[in-house]
C-alpha positions as a printed NumPy array, in Angstrom:
array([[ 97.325, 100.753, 133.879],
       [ 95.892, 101.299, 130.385],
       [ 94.599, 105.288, 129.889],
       [ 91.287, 106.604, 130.545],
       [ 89.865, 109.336, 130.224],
       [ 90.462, 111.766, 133.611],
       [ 87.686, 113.038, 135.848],
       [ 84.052, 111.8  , 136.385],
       [ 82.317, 113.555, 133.415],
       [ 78.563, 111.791, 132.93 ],
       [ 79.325, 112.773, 129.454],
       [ 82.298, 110.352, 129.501],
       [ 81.374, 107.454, 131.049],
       [ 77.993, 107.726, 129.525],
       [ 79.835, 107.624, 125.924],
       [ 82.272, 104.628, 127.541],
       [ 79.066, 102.501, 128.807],
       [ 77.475, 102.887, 125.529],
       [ 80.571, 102.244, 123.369],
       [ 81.169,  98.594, 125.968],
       [ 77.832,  97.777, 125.656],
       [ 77.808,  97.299, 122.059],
       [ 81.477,  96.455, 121.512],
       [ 80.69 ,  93.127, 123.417],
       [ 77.735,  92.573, 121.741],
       [ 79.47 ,  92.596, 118.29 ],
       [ 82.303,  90.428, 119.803],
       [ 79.866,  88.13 , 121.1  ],
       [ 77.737,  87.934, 117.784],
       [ 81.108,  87.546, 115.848],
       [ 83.071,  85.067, 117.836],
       [ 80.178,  83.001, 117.58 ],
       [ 79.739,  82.243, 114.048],
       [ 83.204,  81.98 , 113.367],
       [ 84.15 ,  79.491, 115.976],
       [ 81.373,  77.3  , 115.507],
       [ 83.331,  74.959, 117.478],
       [ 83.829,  77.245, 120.853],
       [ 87.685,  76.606, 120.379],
       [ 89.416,  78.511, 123.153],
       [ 91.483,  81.657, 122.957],
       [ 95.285,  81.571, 123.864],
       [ 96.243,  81.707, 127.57 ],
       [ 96.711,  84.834, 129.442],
       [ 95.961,  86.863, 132.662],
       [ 92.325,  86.86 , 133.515],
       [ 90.409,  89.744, 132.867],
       [ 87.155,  91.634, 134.343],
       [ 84.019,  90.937, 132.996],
       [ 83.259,  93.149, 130.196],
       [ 85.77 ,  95.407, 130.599],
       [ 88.623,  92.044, 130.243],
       [ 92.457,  93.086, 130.93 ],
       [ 91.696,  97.105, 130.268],
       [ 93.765,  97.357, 133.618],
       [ 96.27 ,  95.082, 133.425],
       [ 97.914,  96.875, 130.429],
       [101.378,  98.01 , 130.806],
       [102.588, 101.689, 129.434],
       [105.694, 102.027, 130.518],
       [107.929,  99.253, 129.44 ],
       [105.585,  96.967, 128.443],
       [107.686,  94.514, 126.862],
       [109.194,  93.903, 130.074],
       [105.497,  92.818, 131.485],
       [105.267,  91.171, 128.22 ],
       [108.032,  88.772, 129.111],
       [106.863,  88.46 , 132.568],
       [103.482,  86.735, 131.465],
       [105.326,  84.661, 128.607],
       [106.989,  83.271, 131.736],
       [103.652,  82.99 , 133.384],
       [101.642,  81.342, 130.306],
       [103.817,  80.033, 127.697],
       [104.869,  81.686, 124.131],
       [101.361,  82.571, 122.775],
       [ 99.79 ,  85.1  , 125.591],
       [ 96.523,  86.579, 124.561],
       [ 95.068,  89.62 , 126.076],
       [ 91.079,  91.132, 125.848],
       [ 90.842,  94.822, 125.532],
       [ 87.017,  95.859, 126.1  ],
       [ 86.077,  93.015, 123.402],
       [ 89.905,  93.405, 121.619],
       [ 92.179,  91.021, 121.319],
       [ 95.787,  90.929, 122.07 ],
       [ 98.294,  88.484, 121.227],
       [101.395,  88.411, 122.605],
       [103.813,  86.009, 120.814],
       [107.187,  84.63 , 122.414],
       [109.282,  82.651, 120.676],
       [110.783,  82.12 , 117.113],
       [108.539,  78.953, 116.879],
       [105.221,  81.136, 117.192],
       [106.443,  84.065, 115.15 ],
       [107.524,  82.113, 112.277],
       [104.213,  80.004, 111.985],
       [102.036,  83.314, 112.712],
       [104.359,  86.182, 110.33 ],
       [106.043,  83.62 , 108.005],
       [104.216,  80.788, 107.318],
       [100.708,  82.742, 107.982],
       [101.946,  86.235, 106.511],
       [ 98.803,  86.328, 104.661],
       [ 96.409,  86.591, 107.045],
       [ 99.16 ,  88.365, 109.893],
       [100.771,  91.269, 107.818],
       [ 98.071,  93.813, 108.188],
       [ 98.112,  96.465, 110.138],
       [ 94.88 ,  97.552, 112.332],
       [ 92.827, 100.96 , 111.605],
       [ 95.353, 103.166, 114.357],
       [ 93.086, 105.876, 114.044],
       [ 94.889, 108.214, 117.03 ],
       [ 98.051, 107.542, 114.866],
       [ 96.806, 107.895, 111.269],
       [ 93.409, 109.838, 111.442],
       [ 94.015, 112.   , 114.529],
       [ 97.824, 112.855, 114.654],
       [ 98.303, 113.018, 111.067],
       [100.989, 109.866, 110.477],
       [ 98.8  , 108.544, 107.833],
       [101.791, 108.622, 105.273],
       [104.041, 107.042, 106.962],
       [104.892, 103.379, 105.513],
       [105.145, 101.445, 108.583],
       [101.906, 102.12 , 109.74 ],
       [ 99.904, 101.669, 106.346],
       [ 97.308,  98.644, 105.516],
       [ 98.79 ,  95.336, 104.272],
       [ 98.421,  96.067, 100.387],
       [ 97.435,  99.233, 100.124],
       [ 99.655, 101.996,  97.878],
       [101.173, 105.081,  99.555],
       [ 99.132, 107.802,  97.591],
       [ 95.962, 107.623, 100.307],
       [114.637, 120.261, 107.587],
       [116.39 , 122.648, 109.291],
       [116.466, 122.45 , 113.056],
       [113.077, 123.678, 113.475],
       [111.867, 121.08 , 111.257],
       [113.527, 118.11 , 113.123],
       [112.376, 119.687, 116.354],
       [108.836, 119.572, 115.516],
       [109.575, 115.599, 113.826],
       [111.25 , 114.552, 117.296],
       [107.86 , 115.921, 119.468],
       [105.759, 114.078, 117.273],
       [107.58 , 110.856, 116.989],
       [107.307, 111.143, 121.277],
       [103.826, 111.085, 120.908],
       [103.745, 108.541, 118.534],
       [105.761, 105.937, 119.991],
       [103.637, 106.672, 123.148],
       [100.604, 106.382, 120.797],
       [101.679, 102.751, 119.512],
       [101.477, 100.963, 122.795],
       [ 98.499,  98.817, 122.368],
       [ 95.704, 100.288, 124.896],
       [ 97.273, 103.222, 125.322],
       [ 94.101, 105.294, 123.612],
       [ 90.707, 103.826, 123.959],
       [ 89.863, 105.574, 120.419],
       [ 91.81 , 102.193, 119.017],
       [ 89.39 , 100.646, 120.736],
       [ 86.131, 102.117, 119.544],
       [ 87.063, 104.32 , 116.512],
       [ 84.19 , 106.041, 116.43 ],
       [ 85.498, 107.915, 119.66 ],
       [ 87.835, 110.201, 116.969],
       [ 84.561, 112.177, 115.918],
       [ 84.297, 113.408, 119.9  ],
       [ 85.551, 117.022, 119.995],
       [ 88.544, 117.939, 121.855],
       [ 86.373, 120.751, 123.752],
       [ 84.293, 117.757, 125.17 ],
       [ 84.869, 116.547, 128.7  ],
       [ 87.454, 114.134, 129.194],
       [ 88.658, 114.084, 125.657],
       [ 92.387, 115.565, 125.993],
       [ 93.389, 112.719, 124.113],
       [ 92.109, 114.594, 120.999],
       [ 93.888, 117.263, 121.631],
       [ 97.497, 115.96 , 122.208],
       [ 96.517, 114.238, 118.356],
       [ 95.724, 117.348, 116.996],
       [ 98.891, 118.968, 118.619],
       [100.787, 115.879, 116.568],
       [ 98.959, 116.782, 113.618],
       [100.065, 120.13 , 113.339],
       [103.397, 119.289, 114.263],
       [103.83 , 116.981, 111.299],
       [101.697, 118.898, 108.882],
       [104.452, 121.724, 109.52 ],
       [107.357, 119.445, 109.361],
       [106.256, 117.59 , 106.364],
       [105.177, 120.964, 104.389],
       [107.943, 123.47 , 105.046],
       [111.094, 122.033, 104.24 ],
       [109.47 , 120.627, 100.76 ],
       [108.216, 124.052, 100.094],
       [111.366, 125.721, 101.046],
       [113.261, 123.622,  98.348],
       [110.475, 124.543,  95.962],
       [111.047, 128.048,  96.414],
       [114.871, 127.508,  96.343],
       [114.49 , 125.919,  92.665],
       [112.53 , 128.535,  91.709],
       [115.008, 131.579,  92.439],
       [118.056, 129.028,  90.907],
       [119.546, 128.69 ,  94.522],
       [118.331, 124.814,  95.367],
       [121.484, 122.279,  96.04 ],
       [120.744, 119.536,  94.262],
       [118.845, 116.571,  96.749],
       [116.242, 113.625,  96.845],
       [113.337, 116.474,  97.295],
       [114.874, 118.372,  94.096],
       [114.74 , 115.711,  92.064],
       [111.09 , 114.249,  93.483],
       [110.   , 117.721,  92.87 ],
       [111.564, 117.647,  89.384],
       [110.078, 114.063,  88.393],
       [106.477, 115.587,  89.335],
       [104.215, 116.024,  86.099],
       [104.664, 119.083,  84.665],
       [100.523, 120.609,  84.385],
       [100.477, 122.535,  87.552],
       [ 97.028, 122.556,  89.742],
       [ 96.373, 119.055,  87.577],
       [ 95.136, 115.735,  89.963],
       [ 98.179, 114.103,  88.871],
       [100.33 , 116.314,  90.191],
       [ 98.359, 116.924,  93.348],
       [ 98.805, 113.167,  94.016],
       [102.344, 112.573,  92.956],
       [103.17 , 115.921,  95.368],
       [101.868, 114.364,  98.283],
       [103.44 , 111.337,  97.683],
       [106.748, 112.64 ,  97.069],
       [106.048, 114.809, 100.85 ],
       [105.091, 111.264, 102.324],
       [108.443, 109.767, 100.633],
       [110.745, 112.766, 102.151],
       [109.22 , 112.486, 105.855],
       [109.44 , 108.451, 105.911],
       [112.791, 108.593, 105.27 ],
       [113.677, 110.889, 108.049],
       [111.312, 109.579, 110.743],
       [112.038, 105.863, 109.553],
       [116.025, 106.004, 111.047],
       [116.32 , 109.85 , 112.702],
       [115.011, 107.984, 116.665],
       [115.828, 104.95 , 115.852],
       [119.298, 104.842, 114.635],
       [119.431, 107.448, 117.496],
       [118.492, 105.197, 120.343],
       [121.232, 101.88 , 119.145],
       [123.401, 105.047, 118.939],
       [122.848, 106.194, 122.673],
       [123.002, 102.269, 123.525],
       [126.046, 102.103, 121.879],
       [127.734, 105.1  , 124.158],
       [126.335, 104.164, 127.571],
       [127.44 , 100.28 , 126.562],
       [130.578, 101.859, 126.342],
       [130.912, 103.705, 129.571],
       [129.626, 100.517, 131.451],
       [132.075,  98.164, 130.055],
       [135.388, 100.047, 129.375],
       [137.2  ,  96.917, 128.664],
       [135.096,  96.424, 125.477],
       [135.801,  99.458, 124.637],
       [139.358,  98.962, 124.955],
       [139.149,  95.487, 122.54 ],
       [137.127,  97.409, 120.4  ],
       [139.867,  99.903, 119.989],
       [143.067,  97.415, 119.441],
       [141.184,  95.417, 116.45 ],
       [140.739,  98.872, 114.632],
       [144.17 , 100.054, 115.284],
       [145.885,  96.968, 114.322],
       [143.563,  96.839, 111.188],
       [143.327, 100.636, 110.68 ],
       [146.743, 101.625, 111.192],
       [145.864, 105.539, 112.066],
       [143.223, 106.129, 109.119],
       [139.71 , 106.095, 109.345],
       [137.567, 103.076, 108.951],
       [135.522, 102.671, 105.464],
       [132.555, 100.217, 104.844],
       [135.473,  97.929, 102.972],
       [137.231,  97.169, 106.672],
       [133.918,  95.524, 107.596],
       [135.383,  91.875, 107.054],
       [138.497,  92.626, 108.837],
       [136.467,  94.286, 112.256],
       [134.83 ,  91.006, 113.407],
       [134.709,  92.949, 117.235],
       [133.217,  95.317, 115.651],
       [130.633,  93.621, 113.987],
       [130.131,  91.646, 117.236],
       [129.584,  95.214, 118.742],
       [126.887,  95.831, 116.147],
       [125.05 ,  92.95 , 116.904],
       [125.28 ,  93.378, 120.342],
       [124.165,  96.827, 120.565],
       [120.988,  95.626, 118.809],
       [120.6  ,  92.833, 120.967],
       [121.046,  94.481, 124.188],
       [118.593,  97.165, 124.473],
       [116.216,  97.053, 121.445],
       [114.693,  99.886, 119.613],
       [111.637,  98.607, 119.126],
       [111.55 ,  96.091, 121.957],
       [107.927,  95.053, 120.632],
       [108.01 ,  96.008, 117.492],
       [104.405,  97.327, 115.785],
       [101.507,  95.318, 116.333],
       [100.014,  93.528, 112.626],
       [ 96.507,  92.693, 112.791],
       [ 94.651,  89.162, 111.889],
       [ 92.955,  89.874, 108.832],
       [ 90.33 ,  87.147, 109.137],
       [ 89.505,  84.49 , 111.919],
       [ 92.246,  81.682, 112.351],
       [ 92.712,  78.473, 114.091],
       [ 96.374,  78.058, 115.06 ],
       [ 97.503,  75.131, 117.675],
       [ 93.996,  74.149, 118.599],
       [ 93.753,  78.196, 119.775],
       [ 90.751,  80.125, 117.983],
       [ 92.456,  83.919, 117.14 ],
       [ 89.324,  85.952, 116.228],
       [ 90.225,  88.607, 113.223],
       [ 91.13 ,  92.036, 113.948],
       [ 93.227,  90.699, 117.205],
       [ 96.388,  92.979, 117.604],
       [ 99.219,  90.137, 117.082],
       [102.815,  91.162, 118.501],
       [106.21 ,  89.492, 118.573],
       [107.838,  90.415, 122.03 ],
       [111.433,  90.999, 120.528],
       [112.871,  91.46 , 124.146],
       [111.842,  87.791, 124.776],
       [113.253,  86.789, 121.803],
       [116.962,  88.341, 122.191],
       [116.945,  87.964, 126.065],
       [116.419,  83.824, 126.375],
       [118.861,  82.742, 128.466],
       [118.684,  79.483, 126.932],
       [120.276,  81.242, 123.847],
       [122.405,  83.907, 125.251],
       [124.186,  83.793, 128.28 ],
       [123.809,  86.517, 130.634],
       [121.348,  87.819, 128.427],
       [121.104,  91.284, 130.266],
       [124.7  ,  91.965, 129.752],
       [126.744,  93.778, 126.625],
       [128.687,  90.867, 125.2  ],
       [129.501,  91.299, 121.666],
       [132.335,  87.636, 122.596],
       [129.031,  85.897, 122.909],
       [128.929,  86.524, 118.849],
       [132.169,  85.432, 117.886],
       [134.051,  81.949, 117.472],
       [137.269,  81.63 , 116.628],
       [138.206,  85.243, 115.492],
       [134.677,  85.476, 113.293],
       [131.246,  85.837, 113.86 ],
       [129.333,  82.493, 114.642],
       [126.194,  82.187, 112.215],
       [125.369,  79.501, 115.181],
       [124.421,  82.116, 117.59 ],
       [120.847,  83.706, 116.997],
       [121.211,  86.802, 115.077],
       [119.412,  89.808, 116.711],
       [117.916,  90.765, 112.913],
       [115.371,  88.126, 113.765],
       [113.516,  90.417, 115.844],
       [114.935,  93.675, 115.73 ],
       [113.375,  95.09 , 112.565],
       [110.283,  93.704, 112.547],
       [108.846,  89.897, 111.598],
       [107.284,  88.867, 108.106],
       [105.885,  90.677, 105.349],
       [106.154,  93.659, 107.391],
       [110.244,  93.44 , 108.593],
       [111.734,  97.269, 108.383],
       [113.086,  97.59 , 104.682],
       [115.861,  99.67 , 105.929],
       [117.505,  97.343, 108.181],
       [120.356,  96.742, 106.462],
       [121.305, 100.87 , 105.784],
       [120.15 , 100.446, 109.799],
       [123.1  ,  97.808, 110.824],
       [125.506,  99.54 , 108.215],
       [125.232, 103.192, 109.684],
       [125.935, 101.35 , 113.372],
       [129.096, 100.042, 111.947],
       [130.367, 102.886, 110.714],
       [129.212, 105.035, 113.711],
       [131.099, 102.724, 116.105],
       [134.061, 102.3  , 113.701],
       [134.729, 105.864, 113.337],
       [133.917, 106.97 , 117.332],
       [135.779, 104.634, 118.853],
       [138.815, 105.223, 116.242],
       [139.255, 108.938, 117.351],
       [137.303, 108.783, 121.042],
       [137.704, 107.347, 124.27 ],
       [134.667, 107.279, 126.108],
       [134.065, 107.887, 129.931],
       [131.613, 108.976, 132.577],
       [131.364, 112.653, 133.51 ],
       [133.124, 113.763, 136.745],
       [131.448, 114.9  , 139.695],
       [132.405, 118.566, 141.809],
       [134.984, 116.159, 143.266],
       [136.543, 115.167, 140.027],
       [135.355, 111.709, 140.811],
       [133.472, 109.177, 137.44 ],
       [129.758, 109.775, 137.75 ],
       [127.924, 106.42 , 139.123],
       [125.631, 105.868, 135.484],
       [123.05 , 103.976, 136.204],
       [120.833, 102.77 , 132.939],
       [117.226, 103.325, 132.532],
       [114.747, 103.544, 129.39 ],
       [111.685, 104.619, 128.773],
       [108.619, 103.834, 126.244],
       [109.066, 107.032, 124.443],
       [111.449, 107.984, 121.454],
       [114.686, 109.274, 122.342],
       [115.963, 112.592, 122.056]])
């Protein structure tokens, strides 16, 4: 079920009624003059009246549900949200005419204000509008980065926060009933604000006394323009903060998560493991792998895929946002609907991989190299169109060399129980970001 707001404040549901009532009546007034026509809207579950498929939406594992209703509906599944649109794409056919061939009017992204106004993620890249510029660690640093990105990731499922829905819900106060939504943001906010700040102002401080080892934020900070207290500066300073955070948060969970994939894969199938482990001793010979072996480690680039494939990161990816009002297929897709590629359909067909729910990097591989025949999992593990995650390749790189380099010195096994016998894993995942 999607979130609401707990108890039975009047205060709440009086705010709720009022913010329904004249959602609808906008959506109403809207849909209207841009589907002169009356075209209909996708197929999907039905909803309530008024209130649409505000109950039907899935927190935990929703791309699981996802796939469930592509099943149930076909490969464009569209969702209403209290007047908000939802739609759930589900194969490469619909993905490449909405995020390729329609990028234009699909690349945005929508206003996210628990994300960008209320938790404070406004500078990261991912989560920007279509077209707009960027200007708008020690432990305890990374500590304070991993809490937020949990909330975040929580944060991105679509209906998770009914402020998405009516933005004007992110001027309630946290003191007011019902409203503990605002203050998990603002516990995010100051989380990042203190992640983002410190370590940049710790290297600042370093360069000042002559002790700073030379880094990315040293030179940012020594590119910035030299009048202090100056609006150029100001402006370049936060950008060069914003810069130094995205790269952290945009691989520290991620490349995390394929990397905890990567180690329970290997305790479920030891004879992979084992394959894995003659191809880089017969092309190793005792060293250490480097990035030039890559041509020589098909298995291993199998493995890579795989991994990907498997158990997604981002099994739905980040929702874009329809710019303006389209038709597509003889469906009307009003603007501002929430458009989504459900990656988990996409790499788990069965009519393009076999077994889909199993870790089979063979399934890659034909005739002692990888098969470009066999749908690569970069189609919709980093993201469709305009909007695809610029670091995937540094992302599929740093798996390699992960893999290549554990499995060349490791052998991997369950824990033992108090009677010496393999703990019975059993593998589960959850919406939030891994830690």
């Amino acid at each position: 079920m999607t979130y609401l707001p707990p108890g039975n404040s009047p205060y709440v549901i009086y705010v709720l009624a009022t913010l329904v009532a004249a959602r609808v009546f906008y959506t109403y007034l809207g849909r209207k003059s841009d589907n002169p026509d009356a075209l209909p809207l996708p197929p999907g579950p039905k909803g309530l009246p008024i209130v649409g498929n505000v109950f039907d939406i899935p927190l935990n594992q929703p791309w699981l549900v996802y796939d469930d209703w592509i099943k149930t509906y076909g490969d464009m599944v569209y969702l209403n949200i209290l007047g908000k649109g939802i739609l759930i794409l589900g194969s490469m056919e619909r993905i490449n005419d909405i995020f390729e061939k329609r990028g234009n009017n699909y690349s945005d992204r929508p206003p996210m204000p628990m994300i960008k106004d209320l938790m404070g993620w406004d500078f990261a890249l991912s989560f920007i509008t279509y077209g707009s510029g960027v200007d708008n660690w020690d432990n305890e640093n990374v500590k304070d980065l991993e809490e937020a990105l949990g909330m975040v990731f929580e944060a991105a499922v679509p209906g998770r926060y009914l402020v998405d829905i009516f933005p004007l819900m992110k001027y309630i106060p946290s003191w007011f009933p019902g409203a503990g939504w605002k203050r998990t943001a603002e516990l995010s906010r100051k989380l990042v604000t203190k992640a983002v700040n410190d370590p940049y102002e710790r290297v600042k401080k370093e360069m000042s006394e002559g002790k700073a080892v030379p880094s990315v934020c040293s030179q940012l900070i020594e590119a910035l323009p030299s009048v202090l207290g100056s609006p150029e500066r100001a402006k370049e300073e936060h950008l060069a903060k914003s810069i130094l955070a995205q790269i952290y948060t945009a691989g520290a969970d991620t490349t995390t998560s394929a990397c905890l994939t990567f180690l329970l894969a290997m305790t479920l199938y030891p004879e992979i493991q084992r394959k894995a482990q003659a191809e880089l001793d017969s092309v190793l010979q005792g060293r250490l792998p480097e990035f030039s072996d890559r041509p020589s480690l098909p298995y291993i680039n199998a493995m890579v895929k795989e991994t990907n494939r498997w158990q997604m990161v981002t099994p739905c990816g980040l929702y874009h946002s329809a710019t303006e009002s389209g038709i597509y297929d003889g469906y009307y897709i009003p603007r501002g609907t929430l458009v989504l590629g459900n990656g988990w359909t996409i790499l788990h067909d069965p009519q393009e991989f076999e077994s889909p729910d199993q870790y089979i990097p063979e399934r890659y591989l034909k005739d002692g190299k990888i098969n470009p025949e066999v749908r690569d999992p970069t189609v919709a593990a980093f993201g469709y169109g305009k909007r695809k995650c610029p670091g995937r390749f540094f992302s599929e790189d740093s798996l390699f060399s992960i893999i290549a380099h554990v499995l060349s010195v490791y052998e991997l096994k369950p824990g033992l129980d108090s009677d010496g016998k393999e703990v019975r894993i059993i593998p589960e995942y959850t919406s939030r970001a891994a830690s």
